[in-house]
Short mmCIF file of C-alpha atoms in Angstrom, two decimals:
data_model
loop_
_atom_site.label_atom_id
_atom_site.label_comp_id
_atom_site.label_asym_id
_atom_site.label_seq_id
_atom_site.Cartn_x
_atom_site.Cartn_y
_atom_site.Cartn_z
CA UNK C 1 0.00 0.00 0.00
CA UNK C 2 1.41 3.38 -1.02
CA UNK C 3 1.85 5.70 1.96
CA UNK C 4 -0.22 8.86 2.37
CA UNK C 5 3.04 10.81 2.24
CA UNK C 6 4.11 9.42 -1.12
CA UNK C 7 0.76 9.21 -2.92
CA UNK C 8 0.38 12.94 -3.78
CA UNK C 9 4.03 13.07 -4.86
CA UNK C 10 3.60 10.08 -7.20
CA UNK C 11 0.33 11.46 -8.52
CA UNK C 12 1.95 14.81 -9.27
CA UNK C 13 5.11 13.41 -10.85
CA UNK C 14 3.67 10.37 -12.65
CA UNK C 15 3.05 12.27 -15.93
CA UNK C 16 6.67 13.51 -15.97
CA UNK C 17 8.29 10.22 -14.97
CA UNK C 18 5.91 8.32 -17.26
CA UNK C 19 6.90 10.53 -20.19
CA UNK C 20 10.61 10.08 -19.43
CA UNK C 21 10.72 6.41 -18.41
CA UNK C 22 11.27 5.32 -22.00
CA UNK C 23 14.47 7.44 -22.04
CA UNK C 24 15.47 6.46 -18.52
CA UNK C 25 15.45 2.70 -19.07
CA UNK C 26 18.12 2.64 -21.84
CA UNK C 27 20.40 4.62 -19.52
CA UNK C 28 19.61 2.15 -16.74
CA UNK C 29 20.54 -0.87 -18.84
CA UNK C 30 23.75 0.82 -20.03
CA UNK C 31 24.73 1.38 -16.40
CA UNK C 32 23.67 -2.12 -15.35
CA UNK C 33 25.62 -3.97 -18.02
CA UNK C 34 28.68 -1.75 -17.61
CA UNK C 35 28.79 -2.74 -13.94
CA UNK C 36 27.59 -6.34 -14.39
CA UNK C 37 28.36 -7.60 -17.91
CA UNK C 38 27.86 -11.16 -16.65
CA UNK C 39 24.09 -10.54 -16.59
CA UNK C 40 24.05 -10.73 -20.40
CA UNK C 41 25.43 -14.27 -20.20
CA UNK C 42 22.49 -16.58 -19.57
CA UNK C 43 19.99 -14.08 -18.15
CA UNK C 44 19.15 -10.95 -20.13
CA UNK C 45 18.29 -11.31 -23.81
CA UNK C 46 20.78 -9.59 -26.06
CA UNK C 47 18.30 -9.46 -28.97
CA UNK C 48 15.64 -7.85 -26.75
CA UNK C 49 18.19 -5.23 -25.74
CA UNK C 50 18.95 -4.51 -29.38
CA UNK C 51 15.34 -4.14 -30.48
CA UNK C 52 14.31 -2.18 -27.40
CA UNK C 53 11.58 -4.55 -26.23
CA UNK C 54 13.23 -5.15 -22.84
CA UNK C 55 13.38 -1.41 -22.20
CA UNK C 56 9.71 -1.11 -23.18
CA UNK C 57 8.76 -3.96 -20.86
CA UNK C 58 10.47 -2.41 -17.85
CA UNK C 59 9.11 1.06 -18.60
CA UNK C 60 5.59 -0.28 -19.11
CA UNK C 61 5.59 -2.34 -15.93
CA UNK C 62 6.84 0.49 -13.70
CA UNK C 63 4.39 3.01 -15.17
CA UNK C 64 1.51 0.52 -14.90
CA UNK C 65 2.35 -0.31 -11.29
CA UNK C 66 2.60 3.33 -10.20
CA UNK C 67 -0.62 4.20 -12.02
CA UNK C 68 -2.43 1.35 -10.30
CA UNK C 69 -1.21 2.47 -6.85
CA UNK C 70 -2.56 5.97 -7.49
CA UNK C 71 -5.89 4.90 -9.00
CA UNK C 72 -6.56 1.89 -6.76
CA UNK C 73 -5.32 2.68 -3.24
CA UNK C 74 -4.80 -0.33 -1.01
CA UNK C 75 -4.55 -2.88 -3.83
CA UNK C 76 -1.89 -4.30 -6.14
CA UNK C 77 -2.18 -5.18 -9.87
CA UNK C 78 -2.16 -8.91 -9.18
CA UNK C 79 -2.54 -10.06 -12.79
CA UNK C 80 0.41 -8.02 -14.04
CA UNK C 81 2.56 -8.99 -11.04
CA UNK C 82 1.78 -12.69 -11.49
CA UNK C 83 2.78 -12.59 -15.16
CA UNK C 84 6.07 -10.84 -14.34
CA UNK C 85 6.81 -13.20 -11.44
CA UNK C 86 6.37 -16.30 -13.59
CA UNK C 87 8.68 -14.82 -16.23
CA UNK C 88 11.27 -13.90 -13.62
CA UNK C 89 11.12 -17.34 -12.00
CA UNK C 90 11.63 -19.00 -15.38
CA UNK C 91 14.89 -17.03 -15.64
CA UNK C 92 16.04 -17.68 -12.09
CA UNK C 93 15.82 -14.10 -10.83
CA UNK C 94 16.96 -13.86 -7.20
CA UNK C 95 16.18 -11.43 -4.38
CA UNK C 96 19.67 -9.79 -4.30
CA UNK C 97 19.32 -8.86 -7.96
CA UNK C 98 16.49 -6.46 -7.10
CA UNK C 99 19.00 -4.40 -5.07
CA UNK C 100 21.33 -4.29 -8.07
CA UNK C 101 18.50 -3.13 -10.32
CA UNK C 102 17.45 -0.48 -7.80
CA UNK C 103 20.97 0.95 -7.61
CA UNK C 104 21.36 1.44 -11.34
CA UNK C 105 17.74 2.33 -12.13
CA UNK C 106 17.64 5.16 -9.64
CA UNK C 107 21.04 6.40 -10.74
CA UNK C 108 19.57 6.62 -14.26
CA UNK C 109 16.48 8.43 -12.95
CA UNK C 110 18.64 10.92 -11.05
CA UNK C 111 20.71 11.53 -14.21
CA UNK C 112 17.73 12.01 -16.52
CA UNK C 113 15.67 14.16 -14.13
CA UNK C 114 18.57 16.00 -12.50
CA UNK C 115 16.94 19.42 -12.95
CA UNK C 116 13.66 18.53 -11.23
CA UNK C 117 14.22 15.61 -8.87
CA UNK C 118 14.15 16.33 -5.14
CA UNK C 119 14.78 14.10 -2.11
CA UNK C 120 11.00 13.94 -1.63
CA UNK C 121 10.43 12.73 -5.20
CA UNK C 122 13.27 10.22 -4.96
CA UNK C 123 11.88 8.86 -1.69
CA UNK C 124 8.38 8.44 -3.12
CA UNK C 125 9.57 6.59 -6.22
CA UNK C 126 11.86 4.45 -4.10
CA UNK C 127 8.76 3.40 -2.17
CA UNK C 128 7.00 2.49 -5.44
CA UNK C 129 9.96 0.43 -6.58
CA UNK C 130 10.23 -1.57 -3.37
CA UNK C 131 6.48 -2.13 -3.14
CA UNK C 132 6.69 -3.71 -6.58
CA UNK C 133 9.95 -5.55 -5.88
CA UNK C 134 8.79 -6.95 -2.53
CA UNK C 135 5.53 -8.18 -4.08
CA UNK C 136 7.45 -9.91 -6.88
CA UNK C 137 10.02 -11.41 -4.49
CA UNK C 138 7.21 -12.95 -2.43
CA UNK C 139 5.48 -14.38 -5.50
CA UNK C 140 8.72 -15.74 -6.93
CA UNK C 141 9.69 -17.44 -3.67
CA UNK C 142 6.33 -19.21 -3.75
CA UNK C 143 6.84 -20.31 -7.36
CA UNK C 144 10.30 -21.69 -6.60
CA UNK C 145 9.02 -23.53 -3.52
CA UNK C 146 6.24 -25.19 -5.54
CA UNK C 147 8.72 -26.94 -7.85
CA UNK C 148 9.62 -30.60 -7.45
CA UNK C 149 13.32 -29.72 -7.27
CA UNK C 150 15.49 -26.87 -6.09
CA UNK C 151 17.37 -26.47 -9.36
CA UNK C 152 17.08 -23.63 -11.83
CA UNK C 153 18.30 -25.71 -14.78
CA UNK C 154 18.15 -29.43 -15.47
CA UNK C 155 19.62 -31.36 -18.42
CA UNK C 156 17.17 -32.75 -20.97
CA UNK C 157 18.16 -34.81 -24.02
CA UNK C 158 16.69 -34.08 -27.45
CA UNK C 159 14.79 -37.27 -28.31
CA UNK C 160 13.27 -36.01 -31.56
CA UNK C 161 13.49 -32.99 -33.84
CA UNK C 162 10.49 -32.86 -36.18
CA UNK C 163 9.59 -30.27 -38.84
CA UNK C 164 6.31 -28.58 -37.97
CA UNK C 165 5.13 -26.51 -40.88
CA UNK C 166 7.22 -24.16 -42.97
CA UNK C 167 10.00 -22.66 -40.85
CA UNK C 168 9.02 -24.33 -37.57
CA UNK C 169 10.39 -27.29 -35.62
CA UNK C 170 9.12 -29.38 -32.71
CA UNK C 171 11.67 -30.56 -30.15
CA UNK C 172 10.75 -33.56 -27.98
CA UNK C 173 12.87 -33.99 -24.86
CA UNK C 174 13.57 -36.67 -22.28
CA UNK C 175 15.28 -36.32 -18.88
CA UNK C 176 19.06 -36.66 -19.01
CA UNK C 177 19.50 -37.26 -15.27
CA UNK C 178 17.43 -38.11 -12.19
CA UNK C 179 16.36 -34.56 -11.28
CA UNK C 180 12.77 -34.72 -9.93
CA UNK C 181 10.35 -33.45 -12.58
CA UNK C 182 7.68 -30.86 -11.90
CA UNK C 183 4.43 -31.68 -13.68
CA UNK C 184 3.64 -28.99 -16.23
CA UNK C 185 0.15 -27.60 -16.69
CA UNK C 186 -1.38 -27.15 -20.14
CA UNK C 187 -0.43 -23.69 -21.41
CA UNK C 188 2.80 -23.31 -19.41
CA UNK C 189 6.26 -22.61 -20.81
CA UNK C 190 9.88 -23.46 -20.08
CA UNK C 191 13.08 -21.49 -20.55
CA UNK C 192 15.71 -22.99 -22.85
CA UNK C 193 19.36 -21.97 -22.57
CA UNK C 194 21.82 -22.39 -25.44
CA UNK C 195 25.33 -21.25 -26.24
CA UNK C 196 25.60 -18.96 -29.27
CA UNK C 197 28.42 -19.24 -31.83
CA UNK C 198 30.25 -16.33 -30.16
CA UNK C 199 30.25 -18.19 -26.82
CA UNK C 200 27.54 -16.15 -25.10
CA UNK C 201 24.71 -18.10 -23.46
CA UNK C 202 21.19 -16.88 -24.14
CA UNK C 203 17.75 -17.88 -22.86
CA UNK C 204 14.33 -17.93 -24.45
CA UNK C 205 10.92 -19.08 -23.22
CA UNK C 206 8.90 -21.55 -25.28
CA UNK C 207 5.37 -22.75 -24.60
CA UNK C 208 5.02 -26.48 -24.17
CA UNK C 209 3.12 -27.52 -27.26
CA UNK C 210 2.34 -31.18 -26.63
CA UNK C 211 1.14 -33.13 -23.63
CA UNK C 212 1.77 -31.55 -20.24
CA UNK C 213 2.65 -33.55 -17.10
CA UNK C 214 6.21 -34.83 -16.96
CA UNK C 215 6.85 -34.78 -20.72
CA UNK C 216 8.47 -31.85 -22.50
CA UNK C 217 8.03 -30.76 -26.10
CA UNK C 218 8.07 -27.29 -27.59
CA UNK C 219 7.71 -25.87 -31.08
CA UNK C 220 9.84 -23.00 -32.38
CA UNK C 221 9.76 -20.70 -35.38
CA UNK C 222 13.25 -20.23 -36.79
CA UNK C 223 12.90 -16.59 -37.82
CA UNK C 224 11.23 -15.33 -34.64
CA UNK C 225 13.64 -12.41 -34.31
CA UNK C 226 15.72 -13.88 -31.50
CA UNK C 227 19.10 -15.59 -31.34
CA UNK C 228 18.08 -18.83 -29.62
CA UNK C 229 15.69 -20.32 -32.18
CA UNK C 230 18.18 -20.27 -35.08
CA UNK C 231 20.71 -22.13 -32.90
CA UNK C 232 18.10 -24.74 -32.01
CA UNK C 233 17.14 -25.20 -35.66
CA UNK C 234 20.62 -25.18 -37.15
CA UNK C 235 22.95 -26.58 -34.50
CA UNK C 236 21.04 -28.73 -32.02
CA UNK C 237 20.66 -32.37 -33.04
CA UNK C 238 18.94 -35.46 -31.66
CA UNK C 239 20.93 -36.72 -28.68
CA UNK C 240 22.19 -33.25 -27.67
CA UNK C 241 21.63 -32.00 -24.12
CA UNK C 242 19.74 -28.77 -23.44
CA UNK C 243 19.43 -26.85 -20.18
CA UNK C 244 15.71 -26.52 -19.44
CA UNK C 245 13.96 -24.69 -16.61
CA UNK C 246 11.03 -25.88 -14.56
CA UNK C 247 7.63 -25.02 -16.09
CA UNK C 248 6.08 -21.63 -15.39
CA UNK C 249 3.18 -19.52 -16.64
CA UNK C 250 -0.16 -18.65 -15.07
CA UNK C 251 -2.22 -18.86 -18.26
CA UNK C 252 -3.41 -22.43 -17.83
CA UNK C 253 -6.72 -24.18 -18.41
CA UNK C 254 -9.07 -23.30 -15.56
CA UNK C 255 -11.21 -26.04 -14.04
CA UNK C 256 -14.92 -26.09 -14.83
CA UNK C 257 -17.40 -27.32 -17.39
CA UNK C 258 -18.09 -24.10 -19.30
CA UNK C 259 -17.27 -23.45 -22.97
CA UNK C 260 -13.64 -22.86 -23.96
CA UNK C 261 -12.50 -20.65 -26.84
CA UNK C 262 -8.87 -21.04 -27.96
CA UNK C 263 -7.77 -18.21 -30.27
CA UNK C 264 -4.28 -18.03 -31.73
CA UNK C 265 -2.24 -16.67 -34.61
CA UNK C 266 0.98 -18.04 -36.06
CA UNK C 267 3.34 -19.76 -33.64
CA UNK C 268 1.05 -18.50 -30.86
CA UNK C 269 -0.83 -21.76 -31.35
CA UNK C 270 1.66 -23.57 -29.10
CA UNK C 271 0.01 -22.92 -25.69
CA UNK C 272 -3.52 -23.29 -27.08
CA UNK C 273 -2.47 -26.57 -28.72
CA UNK C 274 -1.29 -27.81 -25.33
CA UNK C 275 -4.61 -26.87 -23.73
CA UNK C 276 -6.48 -28.53 -26.59
CA UNK C 277 -4.37 -31.68 -26.23
CA UNK C 278 -5.20 -31.87 -22.51
CA UNK C 279 -8.91 -31.60 -23.26
CA UNK C 280 -8.65 -34.38 -25.85
CA UNK C 281 -6.56 -36.62 -23.59
CA UNK C 282 -9.08 -36.38 -20.76
CA UNK C 283 -12.07 -36.90 -23.05
CA UNK C 284 -13.58 -33.58 -21.98
CA UNK C 285 -17.23 -32.97 -22.81
CA UNK C 286 -16.83 -29.17 -22.65
CA UNK C 287 -17.80 -27.15 -25.69
CA UNK C 288 -14.52 -26.15 -27.39
CA UNK C 289 -14.14 -23.58 -30.14
CA UNK C 290 -10.69 -23.43 -31.74
CA UNK C 291 -9.88 -20.29 -33.74
CA UNK C 292 -6.59 -19.97 -35.59
CA UNK C 293 -5.13 -17.45 -38.05
CA UNK C 294 -2.17 -18.17 -40.31
CA UNK C 295 -0.54 -16.82 -43.43
CA UNK C 296 -0.74 -20.10 -45.38
CA UNK C 297 -1.93 -23.60 -44.56
CA UNK C 298 1.63 -24.94 -44.85
CA UNK C 299 2.84 -22.42 -42.26
CA UNK C 300 0.54 -23.74 -39.53
CA UNK C 301 3.10 -25.34 -37.23
CA UNK C 302 0.78 -27.69 -35.28
CA UNK C 303 -1.83 -28.30 -37.92
CA UNK C 304 -1.89 -32.10 -37.64
CA UNK C 305 -1.92 -32.18 -33.84
CA UNK C 306 -4.67 -29.58 -33.51
CA UNK C 307 -6.97 -30.93 -36.20
CA UNK C 308 -6.61 -34.46 -34.79
CA UNK C 309 -7.47 -33.26 -31.30
CA UNK C 310 -10.51 -31.33 -32.55
CA UNK C 311 -11.76 -34.53 -34.21
CA UNK C 312 -11.28 -36.46 -30.95
CA UNK C 313 -13.57 -34.09 -29.05
CA UNK C 314 -17.29 -34.38 -29.70
CA UNK C 315 -17.91 -30.81 -28.57
CA UNK C 316 -15.13 -29.17 -30.56
CA UNK C 317 -15.20 -26.97 -33.65
CA UNK C 318 -12.34 -25.44 -35.65
CA UNK C 319 -12.45 -22.18 -37.60
CA UNK C 320 -9.43 -21.15 -39.65
CA UNK C 321 -8.38 -17.85 -41.23
CA UNK C 322 -5.70 -17.76 -43.95
CA UNK C 323 -4.18 -14.85 -45.84
CA UNK C 324 -4.00 -17.27 -48.78
CA UNK C 325 -7.23 -19.21 -48.24
CA UNK C 326 -8.08 -22.76 -49.23
CA UNK C 327 -11.45 -24.51 -49.18
CA UNK C 328 -12.94 -24.48 -45.70
CA UNK C 329 -10.91 -21.50 -44.46
CA UNK C 330 -11.86 -17.85 -44.16
CA UNK C 331 -9.84 -15.23 -45.98
CA UNK C 332 -7.85 -12.53 -44.22
CA UNK C 333 -7.42 -11.80 -40.55
CA UNK C 334 -9.37 -13.25 -37.67
CA UNK C 335 -12.37 -11.34 -36.41
CA UNK C 336 -14.76 -12.41 -33.67
CA UNK C 337 -17.50 -10.47 -35.42
CA UNK C 338 -17.74 -13.47 -37.72
CA UNK C 339 -17.96 -15.96 -34.84
CA UNK C 340 -20.95 -17.13 -32.81
CA UNK C 341 -19.26 -17.16 -29.40
CA UNK C 342 -20.69 -19.57 -26.81
CA UNK C 343 -22.38 -18.00 -23.80
CA UNK C 344 -20.25 -18.00 -20.62
CA UNK C 345 -17.11 -18.87 -22.62
CA UNK C 346 -13.57 -18.52 -21.31
CA UNK C 347 -11.19 -17.19 -23.94
CA UNK C 348 -7.49 -18.13 -24.16
CA UNK C 349 -5.35 -15.96 -26.44
CA UNK C 350 -1.83 -16.16 -27.81
CA UNK C 351 -0.20 -14.52 -30.79
CA UNK C 352 1.33 -11.18 -31.84
CA UNK C 353 0.37 -8.27 -29.59
CA UNK C 354 -1.73 -6.40 -32.21
CA UNK C 355 -3.68 -9.62 -32.82
CA UNK C 356 -4.35 -10.17 -29.13
CA UNK C 357 -5.31 -6.56 -28.52
CA UNK C 358 -7.84 -6.65 -31.36
CA UNK C 359 -9.35 -10.03 -30.41
CA UNK C 360 -9.53 -9.05 -26.73
CA UNK C 361 -11.39 -5.85 -27.60
CA UNK C 362 -13.80 -7.73 -29.87
CA UNK C 363 -14.40 -10.35 -27.19
CA UNK C 364 -15.25 -7.68 -24.60
CA UNK C 365 -17.57 -6.00 -27.09
CA UNK C 366 -19.21 -9.39 -27.65
CA UNK C 367 -19.96 -9.70 -23.94
CA UNK C 368 -17.11 -11.84 -22.60
CA UNK C 369 -15.96 -10.32 -19.28
CA UNK C 370 -12.30 -9.31 -19.09
CA UNK C 371 -11.90 -11.68 -16.12
CA UNK C 372 -12.59 -14.63 -18.45
CA UNK C 373 -10.06 -13.55 -21.08
CA UNK C 374 -6.63 -15.11 -20.51
CA UNK C 375 -3.62 -14.29 -22.67
CA UNK C 376 0.04 -15.16 -22.85
CA UNK C 377 2.53 -12.43 -23.72
CA UNK C 378 6.13 -13.08 -24.74
CA UNK C 379 7.22 -9.46 -24.83
CA UNK C 380 6.26 -6.04 -23.43
CA UNK C 381 2.64 -5.88 -22.27
CA UNK C 382 2.24 -2.12 -22.65
CA UNK C 383 -1.23 -2.24 -24.25
CA UNK C 384 -2.60 -3.67 -21.02
CA UNK C 385 -0.77 -1.21 -18.79
CA UNK C 386 -3.90 0.64 -17.73
#
């Protein structure tokens, strides 16, 4: 809870800090990596630093948290915090690292706002930071404690490497040692760590695309803009060992018997395919509506798996949108205005941010409450900052 002393200060300075945070965060990361270059080896994404998405994510989360504290006194933005905590836990973020971030972030703020910052302003924003950090530390400790083992990384052997549509590949893994395995939930993801050709280790999260439980398989798109996927596609072979994290992610299939709508675009079908597989494996009698958008039919990475699972479920229906349509598919981009959505449906979304923003808005306009719309974001979540 933000103190009465700090609230008017944050409210008064939020427009200024919010307008400058996008300039502050690059300075913060420059300071951070100058002091701790080791953080780029196996923790921070070098490609996300280059394209600016990491800076956007940090700026968006801080601005969203401060705005929530001002507009909703006495509460915390639990959904946003949970998403960040799962992402942090999948990377192995530790409590001492929050002190390191604080040191360099507030040095960057002091540098950028040197003409206007006062001890009172610095104190108020320090309170905001530690309210957010302490909430995340508590959540992350709980996530770590819930795992079947106390390890951040465990070795898994590549048992199969299977093409999955044009430009995509499915990796099936098996344990390479006796580390206890945490059962994954449908829709969760794991972090995968690889060594790049220049020797630097990099990490990327991938949704588990097949059965959950103690098995592990994920599907990657080679040209996803990062550095990890090309290494997996080009260099990793069957029999190789990969460092894999425990499963994380709060966007999982909720219990109940109501209708389920799974909407995805492109490689975003991986978590929805996992949820669909779990419904098929359990012989669910829930009404299931699967919506997918793709450029071409051949590009649909999990086409066989998803169509097979739809056929296995008596209450399932598939609707497909293609930019280059074939018989049975709709032309162009997905729109819920063309869909008869089931009453009381829960919607699960994954895909590019513009896609999810549009489908979420259409779903709300169609009468689905925001509390029943669940989405997975692999990148800055700025559009949901308010």
